[in-house]
Amino acid sequence: MEQALELFRISHIFPPANSLISDISTACSPHRLNPLVDINPTSTFFSGDDLSRVIPNVKHSKPSRDLRLVIHGSAGGEVHHLFKYLVRKVQNLRGTHVDLEVLTQENPKASSSSSILLIPLFLLPGKHVLNDIPKIFRRLSNQGIDTQLVPFLGSWPYWISTLKYFVNLKSHNEKSILLHHPINSGEDGNSYLKNLNRILEIPIISWTQWHGFSDNSDQTYTPIPFALAPNKNTKGLRKSDSISSLLEVDLFMFNLIKILSIMS
């Protein structure tokens, strides 16, 4: 197991472009869906330090590859303004082209890039990571695009560190619970959630279970929606404020912008 988890150490999440994942069978194997290791909740990543001191293999040279970010999207292919903001900021900082591939759009946007990093902006190892991402990778590769696949966002150690930091901050004033999209990916999904629970040390349940859990609990919990952008399931979860997704919180948005802007 440790040998499998080694695949997701930070040096593998942010390797040089020539050593990123190019074998789709390896990239989407079950071993690559169990990445939550070596998380440092006291990381200085949040204090504004030079990222090259915090993340191995980060160089200040201009990134050479374009990015293609894969998101779910809303009905009819609509893209939330948070993702549009993310794309604008990352593209400006990188100086390369940044595309969105939206799963709910009927026809995927054509890519004019010759070399890209394919980045699944998904938090769970569900059907989109297991089924859709391999198809997108093969389609782009078959178009002659030099495509390198990065593991899904929810497996990045520094993203988990950000989440852990956020949970620790909130724990000073309230009891938190993480609410996630229902997941049906068997052992991979269950293992991921089990490891996430071990790291965050708060309850983690599907948002479909929230009302029953809340009604039957003798303690008051404040839900943290485990979603990047608001959706119909998360908008009514919060009780005390209007936050219904992670990217509405500056900490998550700015750290994601930083990471994407330096990947090469």
mmCIF file of C-alpha atoms in Angstrom:
data_model
loop_
_atom_site.group_PDB
_atom_site.id
_atom_site.type_symbol
_atom_site.label_atom_id
_atom_site.label_comp_id
_atom_site.label_asym_id
_atom_site.label_seq_id
_atom_site.Cartn_x
_atom_site.Cartn_y
_atom_site.Cartn_z
ATOM 1 C CA MET A 1 0.000 0.000 0.000
ATOM 2 C CA GLU A 2 2.776 2.469 0.880
ATOM 3 C CA GLN A 3 4.349 1.816 -2.502
ATOM 4 C CA ALA A 4 1.052 2.663 -4.182
ATOM 5 C CA LEU A 5 0.542 5.792 -2.085
ATOM 6 C CA GLU A 6 4.038 6.929 -2.992
ATOM 7 C CA LEU A 7 2.650 7.750 -6.441
ATOM 8 C CA PHE A 8 0.855 10.737 -4.978
ATOM 9 C CA ARG A 9 3.617 12.443 -3.062
ATOM 10 C CA ILE A 10 3.932 16.125 -3.915
ATOM 11 C CA SER A 11 6.965 15.531 -6.118
ATOM 12 C CA HIS A 12 4.747 13.404 -8.345
ATOM 13 C CA ILE A 13 1.883 15.909 -8.400
ATOM 14 C CA PHE A 14 4.194 18.700 -9.573
ATOM 15 C CA PRO A 15 6.921 16.993 -11.598
ATOM 16 C CA PRO A 16 8.698 18.470 -14.606
ATOM 17 C CA ALA A 17 6.550 18.290 -17.725
ATOM 18 C CA ASN A 18 8.638 15.514 -19.237
ATOM 19 C CA SER A 19 7.864 13.227 -16.308
ATOM 20 C CA LEU A 20 4.141 13.921 -15.902
ATOM 21 C CA ILE A 21 1.614 11.203 -16.544
ATOM 22 C CA SER A 22 1.342 10.201 -20.167
ATOM 23 C CA ASP A 23 0.099 6.625 -19.698
ATOM 24 C CA ILE A 24 -3.647 6.768 -19.155
ATOM 25 C CA SER A 25 -3.820 3.243 -17.751
ATOM 26 C CA THR A 26 -1.398 4.266 -15.007
ATOM 27 C CA ALA A 27 -2.947 7.676 -14.403
ATOM 28 C CA CYS A 28 -6.445 6.332 -13.781
ATOM 29 C CA SER A 29 -5.547 3.108 -12.007
ATOM 30 C CA PRO A 30 -7.071 2.533 -8.558
ATOM 31 C CA HIS A 31 -3.639 3.050 -6.978
ATOM 32 C CA ARG A 32 -3.756 6.662 -8.097
ATOM 33 C CA LEU A 33 -6.998 7.288 -6.242
ATOM 34 C CA ASN A 34 -5.606 6.825 -2.730
ATOM 35 C CA PRO A 35 -3.277 9.773 -2.392
ATOM 36 C CA LEU A 36 -3.738 11.271 1.043
ATOM 37 C CA VAL A 37 -0.280 10.893 2.499
ATOM 38 C CA ASP A 38 2.353 13.154 4.037
ATOM 39 C CA ILE A 39 -0.088 15.993 4.654
ATOM 40 C CA ASN A 40 1.392 18.748 6.775
ATOM 41 C CA PRO A 41 -1.430 20.792 8.332
ATOM 42 C CA THR A 42 1.072 23.368 9.588
ATOM 43 C CA SER A 43 2.461 24.001 6.122
ATOM 44 C CA THR A 44 3.766 27.518 5.488
ATOM 45 C CA PHE A 45 1.951 27.451 2.155
ATOM 46 C CA PHE A 46 -0.687 29.734 3.656
ATOM 47 C CA SER A 47 1.660 32.403 4.961
ATOM 48 C CA GLY A 48 2.653 33.925 1.632
ATOM 49 C CA ASP A 49 6.050 32.260 1.423
ATOM 50 C CA ASP A 50 7.839 31.830 -1.881
ATOM 51 C CA LEU A 51 6.155 28.804 -3.453
ATOM 52 C CA SER A 52 9.449 27.475 -4.773
ATOM 53 C CA ARG A 53 10.456 26.907 -1.131
ATOM 54 C CA VAL A 54 7.259 25.039 -0.330
ATOM 55 C CA ILE A 55 6.520 22.942 -3.418
ATOM 56 C CA PRO A 56 9.312 20.798 -4.879
ATOM 57 C CA ASN A 57 10.212 21.134 -8.564
ATOM 58 C CA VAL A 58 8.687 24.595 -8.864
ATOM 59 C CA LYS A 59 10.625 26.907 -11.135
ATOM 60 C CA HIS A 60 10.107 30.594 -11.792
ATOM 61 C CA SER A 61 10.640 30.170 -15.511
ATOM 62 C CA LYS A 62 7.590 30.795 -17.664
ATOM 63 C CA PRO A 63 5.399 27.675 -18.008
ATOM 64 C CA SER A 64 5.490 26.285 -21.531
ATOM 65 C CA ARG A 65 2.336 24.172 -21.637
ATOM 66 C CA ASP A 66 -1.225 25.370 -21.974
ATOM 67 C CA LEU A 67 -3.819 24.165 -19.458
ATOM 68 C CA ARG A 68 -7.101 22.397 -20.079
ATOM 69 C CA LEU A 69 -9.209 22.381 -16.926
ATOM 70 C CA VAL A 70 -12.025 19.832 -16.827
ATOM 71 C CA ILE A 71 -15.132 20.794 -14.840
ATOM 72 C CA HIS A 72 -18.648 19.408 -14.599
ATOM 73 C CA GLY A 73 -20.606 22.554 -15.425
ATOM 74 C CA SER A 74 -24.276 23.288 -14.915
ATOM 75 C CA ALA A 75 -27.205 22.160 -17.043
ATOM 76 C CA GLY A 76 -26.845 23.171 -20.667
ATOM 77 C CA GLY A 77 -23.117 23.667 -20.322
ATOM 78 C CA GLU A 78 -23.320 26.822 -18.214
ATOM 79 C CA VAL A 79 -20.097 27.797 -16.434
ATOM 80 C CA HIS A 80 -20.201 29.459 -13.024
ATOM 81 C CA HIS A 81 -18.521 32.866 -12.806
ATOM 82 C CA LEU A 82 -16.064 31.488 -10.217
ATOM 83 C CA PHE A 83 -14.510 29.241 -12.873
ATOM 84 C CA LYS A 84 -14.403 32.095 -15.377
ATOM 85 C CA TYR A 85 -12.564 34.200 -12.805
ATOM 86 C CA LEU A 86 -10.159 31.331 -12.124
ATOM 87 C CA VAL A 87 -9.361 30.941 -15.819
ATOM 88 C CA ARG A 88 -8.730 34.666 -16.311
ATOM 89 C CA LYS A 89 -6.397 34.943 -13.339
ATOM 90 C CA VAL A 90 -4.430 31.776 -14.087
ATOM 91 C CA GLN A 91 -4.039 32.657 -17.767
ATOM 92 C CA ASN A 92 -2.799 36.117 -16.863
ATOM 93 C CA LEU A 93 -0.251 34.786 -14.362
ATOM 94 C CA ARG A 94 0.976 31.912 -16.540
ATOM 95 C CA GLY A 95 1.152 33.730 -19.833
ATOM 96 C CA THR A 96 -0.186 30.594 -21.546
ATOM 97 C CA HIS A 97 -3.625 29.663 -22.843
ATOM 98 C CA VAL A 98 -6.091 28.170 -20.345
ATOM 99 C CA ASP A 99 -9.126 26.275 -21.657
ATOM 100 C CA LEU A 100 -12.183 24.835 -19.928
ATOM 101 C CA GLU A 101 -13.639 21.485 -20.907
ATOM 102 C CA VAL A 102 -17.200 21.373 -19.579
ATOM 103 C CA LEU A 103 -18.755 17.920 -19.288
ATOM 104 C CA THR A 104 -22.313 19.212 -19.573
ATOM 105 C CA GLN A 105 -21.624 20.929 -22.881
ATOM 106 C CA GLU A 106 -22.913 18.897 -25.817
ATOM 107 C CA ASN A 107 -19.793 19.398 -27.908
ATOM 108 C CA PRO A 108 -16.388 19.856 -26.271
ATOM 109 C CA LYS A 109 -14.512 23.021 -27.125
ATOM 110 C CA ALA A 110 -11.800 22.392 -29.689
ATOM 111 C CA SER A 111 -8.233 22.939 -28.523
ATOM 112 C CA SER A 112 -5.768 24.968 -30.562
ATOM 113 C CA SER A 113 -2.875 23.955 -28.299
ATOM 114 C CA SER A 114 -0.062 21.648 -29.308
ATOM 115 C CA SER A 115 0.980 20.792 -25.743
ATOM 116 C CA ILE A 116 -1.295 20.811 -22.679
ATOM 117 C CA LEU A 117 -1.659 19.742 -19.086
ATOM 118 C CA LEU A 118 -5.044 18.070 -18.640
ATOM 119 C CA ILE A 119 -6.266 18.903 -15.142
ATOM 120 C CA PRO A 120 -9.456 17.343 -13.701
ATOM 121 C CA LEU A 121 -10.949 19.878 -11.284
ATOM 122 C CA PHE A 122 -12.861 17.226 -9.363
ATOM 123 C CA LEU A 123 -12.738 16.654 -5.629
ATOM 124 C CA LEU A 124 -13.741 12.981 -5.537
ATOM 125 C CA PRO A 125 -12.608 9.862 -7.434
ATOM 126 C CA GLY A 126 -16.078 9.340 -8.895
ATOM 127 C CA LYS A 127 -17.344 8.340 -12.318
ATOM 128 C CA HIS A 128 -16.071 11.490 -14.022
ATOM 129 C CA VAL A 129 -12.498 10.810 -12.901
ATOM 130 C CA LEU A 130 -12.736 7.090 -13.627
ATOM 131 C CA ASN A 131 -14.633 7.218 -16.921
ATOM 132 C CA ASP A 132 -14.757 10.689 -18.498
ATOM 133 C CA ILE A 133 -11.166 11.808 -17.923
ATOM 134 C CA PRO A 134 -9.620 8.781 -19.700
ATOM 135 C CA LYS A 135 -11.911 9.431 -22.685
ATOM 136 C CA ILE A 136 -10.893 13.085 -22.837
ATOM 137 C CA PHE A 137 -7.224 12.152 -22.570
ATOM 138 C CA ARG A 138 -7.517 9.682 -25.460
ATOM 139 C CA ARG A 139 -9.486 12.135 -27.614
ATOM 140 C CA LEU A 140 -6.912 14.897 -27.214
ATOM 141 C CA SER A 141 -4.005 12.525 -27.729
ATOM 142 C CA ASN A 142 -5.605 11.136 -30.875
ATOM 143 C CA GLN A 143 -5.867 14.714 -32.180
ATOM 144 C CA GLY A 144 -2.086 14.908 -32.058
ATOM 145 C CA ILE A 145 -1.960 17.096 -28.944
ATOM 146 C CA ASP A 146 0.895 16.338 -26.569
ATOM 147 C CA THR A 147 -1.299 15.712 -23.520
ATOM 148 C CA GLN A 148 -0.003 15.191 -20.004
ATOM 149 C CA LEU A 149 -2.530 14.170 -17.355
ATOM 150 C CA VAL A 150 -2.440 15.544 -13.805
ATOM 151 C CA PRO A 151 -4.275 13.667 -11.004
ATOM 152 C CA PHE A 152 -7.683 14.984 -9.955
ATOM 153 C CA LEU A 153 -7.690 18.060 -7.707
ATOM 154 C CA GLY A 154 -8.997 16.270 -4.619
ATOM 155 C CA SER A 155 -5.843 14.142 -4.517
ATOM 156 C CA TRP A 156 -3.337 17.014 -4.396
ATOM 157 C CA PRO A 157 -1.609 17.067 -0.998
ATOM 158 C CA TYR A 158 -1.497 20.865 -0.858
ATOM 159 C CA TRP A 159 -5.196 21.109 -1.656
ATOM 160 C CA ILE A 160 -5.886 18.753 1.252
ATOM 161 C CA SER A 161 -3.553 20.846 3.397
ATOM 162 C CA THR A 162 -5.598 23.919 2.509
ATOM 163 C CA LEU A 163 -8.786 22.116 3.499
ATOM 164 C CA LYS A 164 -7.208 20.934 6.751
ATOM 165 C CA TYR A 165 -6.078 24.460 7.560
ATOM 166 C CA PHE A 166 -9.581 25.815 6.880
ATOM 167 C CA VAL A 167 -11.180 23.153 9.081
ATOM 168 C CA ASN A 168 -8.736 23.901 11.896
ATOM 169 C CA LEU A 169 -9.566 27.616 11.738
ATOM 170 C CA LYS A 170 -13.294 26.962 11.935
ATOM 171 C CA SER A 171 -12.889 24.487 14.791
ATOM 172 C CA HIS A 172 -12.081 27.354 17.149
ATOM 173 C CA ASN A 173 -15.671 28.594 16.967
ATOM 174 C CA GLU A 174 -17.849 25.729 15.757
ATOM 175 C CA LYS A 175 -18.150 22.035 15.058
ATOM 176 C CA SER A 176 -17.788 21.362 11.338
ATOM 177 C CA ILE A 177 -18.997 18.570 9.090
ATOM 178 C CA LEU A 178 -17.939 18.025 5.466
ATOM 179 C CA LEU A 179 -20.781 17.353 3.024
ATOM 180 C CA HIS A 180 -19.857 15.717 -0.273
ATOM 181 C CA HIS A 181 -21.569 14.673 -3.474
ATOM 182 C CA PRO A 182 -22.858 11.085 -3.303
ATOM 183 C CA ILE A 183 -20.144 8.823 -4.708
ATOM 184 C CA ASN A 184 -20.572 5.403 -6.303
ATOM 185 C CA SER A 185 -17.033 4.366 -7.191
ATOM 186 C CA GLY A 186 -16.830 1.434 -4.794
ATOM 187 C CA GLU A 187 -13.629 0.748 -2.910
ATOM 188 C CA ASP A 188 -11.769 3.687 -4.428
ATOM 189 C CA GLY A 189 -14.306 6.235 -3.242
ATOM 190 C CA ASN A 190 -14.723 4.662 0.181
ATOM 191 C CA SER A 191 -10.965 4.515 0.705
ATOM 192 C CA TYR A 192 -10.575 8.159 -0.317
ATOM 193 C CA LEU A 193 -13.284 9.334 2.088
ATOM 194 C CA LYS A 194 -11.881 7.185 4.900
ATOM 195 C CA ASN A 195 -8.426 8.721 4.479
ATOM 196 C CA LEU A 196 -9.886 12.218 4.211
ATOM 197 C CA ASN A 197 -11.788 11.667 7.454
ATOM 198 C CA ARG A 198 -8.573 10.512 9.138
ATOM 199 C CA ILE A 199 -6.812 13.728 8.120
ATOM 200 C CA LEU A 200 -9.577 16.266 8.755
ATOM 201 C CA GLU A 201 -10.858 14.626 11.947
ATOM 202 C CA ILE A 202 -14.424 15.800 11.389
ATOM 203 C CA PRO A 203 -17.539 13.888 10.261
ATOM 204 C CA ILE A 204 -17.861 13.405 6.490
ATOM 205 C CA ILE A 205 -21.202 12.452 4.959
ATOM 206 C CA SER A 206 -23.103 12.805 1.689
ATOM 207 C CA TRP A 207 -25.205 15.939 1.470
ATOM 208 C CA THR A 208 -28.231 13.706 0.876
ATOM 209 C CA GLN A 209 -27.751 12.481 4.465
ATOM 210 C CA TRP A 210 -27.370 15.937 5.994
ATOM 211 C CA HIS A 211 -30.923 16.734 7.078
ATOM 212 C CA GLY A 212 -31.418 13.333 8.689
ATOM 213 C CA PHE A 213 -28.048 13.604 10.440
ATOM 214 C CA SER A 214 -28.765 17.143 11.650
ATOM 215 C CA ASP A 215 -32.237 16.280 12.940
ATOM 216 C CA ASN A 216 -30.968 13.277 14.912
ATOM 217 C CA SER A 217 -27.764 14.767 16.303
ATOM 218 C CA ASP A 218 -27.614 16.182 19.828
ATOM 219 C CA GLN A 219 -24.837 18.546 18.687
ATOM 220 C CA THR A 220 -24.976 21.514 16.331
ATOM 221 C CA TYR A 221 -22.758 21.204 13.258
ATOM 222 C CA THR A 222 -21.896 23.781 10.629
ATOM 223 C CA PRO A 223 -21.680 22.174 7.170
ATOM 224 C CA ILE A 224 -18.750 22.710 4.812
ATOM 225 C CA PRO A 225 -19.903 21.949 1.256
ATOM 226 C CA PHE A 226 -17.241 19.855 -0.508
ATOM 227 C CA ALA A 227 -17.879 21.471 -3.882
ATOM 228 C CA LEU A 228 -15.856 23.957 -5.894
ATOM 229 C CA ALA A 229 -18.789 26.064 -7.077
ATOM 230 C CA PRO A 230 -22.365 26.418 -5.801
ATOM 231 C CA ASN A 231 -24.971 24.016 -7.119
ATOM 232 C CA LYS A 232 -28.601 23.276 -6.364
ATOM 233 C CA ASN A 233 -27.598 20.806 -3.641
ATOM 234 C CA THR A 234 -25.245 23.112 -1.741
ATOM 235 C CA LYS A 235 -27.037 26.456 -1.874
ATOM 236 C CA GLY A 236 -29.399 25.562 0.956
ATOM 237 C CA LEU A 237 -26.868 23.859 3.210
ATOM 238 C CA ARG A 238 -25.384 26.816 5.019
ATOM 239 C CA LYS A 239 -27.267 28.288 7.945
ATOM 240 C CA SER A 240 -25.246 31.277 9.094
ATOM 241 C CA ASP A 241 -23.822 32.760 5.896
ATOM 242 C CA SER A 242 -24.054 32.629 2.114
ATOM 243 C CA ILE A 243 -21.047 30.400 1.411
ATOM 244 C CA SER A 244 -22.112 27.296 -0.480
ATOM 245 C CA SER A 245 -18.839 26.201 -2.096
ATOM 246 C CA LEU A 246 -15.090 26.223 -1.507
ATOM 247 C CA LEU A 247 -14.091 28.657 -4.252
ATOM 248 C CA GLU A 248 -16.270 31.308 -2.624
ATOM 249 C CA VAL A 249 -13.646 31.299 0.135
ATOM 250 C CA ASP A 250 -10.582 33.393 -0.760
ATOM 251 C CA LEU A 251 -8.224 30.842 0.797
ATOM 252 C CA PHE A 252 -9.233 28.138 -1.683
ATOM 253 C CA MET A 253 -9.552 30.369 -4.724
ATOM 254 C CA PHE A 254 -6.195 32.104 -4.265
ATOM 255 C CA ASN A 255 -4.290 28.920 -3.432
ATOM 256 C CA LEU A 256 -5.726 27.153 -6.472
ATOM 257 C CA ILE A 257 -4.766 30.111 -8.666
ATOM 258 C CA LYS A 258 -1.237 29.993 -7.265
ATOM 259 C CA ILE A 259 -0.826 26.283 -7.883
ATOM 260 C CA LEU A 260 -2.211 26.340 -11.430
ATOM 261 C CA SER A 261 -0.161 29.383 -12.357
ATOM 262 C CA ILE A 262 3.162 27.642 -11.658
ATOM 263 C CA MET A 263 2.513 24.123 -12.968
ATOM 264 C CA SER A 264 4.797 23.310 -15.857
#
